[in-house]
Amino acid sequence: MTLISQIRPDNARKIAMKSGGATFYLYENAKGNPCVRYYKGKSTKAKCYSFRSVEFRENYVTNIIANITAAEEDKAKRRADRNKPHNLEKGLILYTSWGYDQTNVEYYEVIGVPSKCYVDLQRIAAPLARGEEGFMSGNSVPNPENKIGETFRRKVDMSGSRPSIRIDSVATAWIWDGKEKYSSWYA
């Protein structure tokens, strides 16, 4: 496998961000115009621009560095928020509501709290509260006595306004508010 490295123009001044966010090469092209070639992160694909004056180039580079720094800070903040300790307790009931052409509702019970970021869950049955209320639809409520399947462990995401747990690629679980949830099965 051949590794392609970042190409440095002749007579270029190198500016590298400490975080590794980008590397800039400042130079003048054959016509004498100020130019910049920069690589974001570990990329080998350069972005090259020519400017009317050195001031325009310096402003451009300063803005790019500010944008990359702000994005890195935002990414670090989101990561820290996701990893905040959760407040979920054993016995708490969660629900998911998802689907295309129909609404699937599933309930889960917190079986254990192994750490500050993870919970052990078990799916529980969700019978209709009053039977079928509409055409192939109704409102379901959880039945914690009727367990379904095996327990499994998931990470709690605390980055939003309330805790959430990604069950699988289509379902995210939230704390159940005690109200019946609409579900349908006509698709």
Steps between C-alpha positions, in 0.01 A plus 500: 500500500644837399448793733462839336637782711400863512675700227683814608537772234848646440590799722192448716464600863338223705239565769381194692225501760608348833192278511579358157181653360672638189832577335536816289765587241522871414680589176488710185412349164685564170300822446600629844154461655481394866371142527415245764494123477358323802426149614232436759592233755695213345355558155723476194257697286591870507281804478681771302403865470651814347437848645526863390711598797691358794240651736216304334704181530582566868132569576398182320749286691401662830131427433569138402704446817222658710236279334702181547572590864131570567400170338755309712374670818139422407591137432676473838198655675258257333724208596513621862120545507444148363720355773341681795377268777134404459221507759317181396410256777415133515131438425456806278297439182610632160319501167578524129265624231614447142393374160416579140134465397428375849594591856687236696513551876728293721560521874815420696573475870829601659618176662834626628738796509853358456670841465442874477462483119332162435178319590381141465161476328235237436212533259156466656160426349272782385137388484233734369332695780142459370542270204494615140362855504530590132574325175798280591612745768473562870675629810748280683627494857798309643462178699821463708402149617518363145866505389605440139843373395835539671644795688748721316726795580484843336671836547289791624533818293467811719571757226138603441237653726420155641680165516472274197618150420566373148336157488590419138538676164138621493386525862599738778353454849380782724364507856133398495269778620230265632258568214367252246693501171332477157601207283386360167569191292337549161810502281 
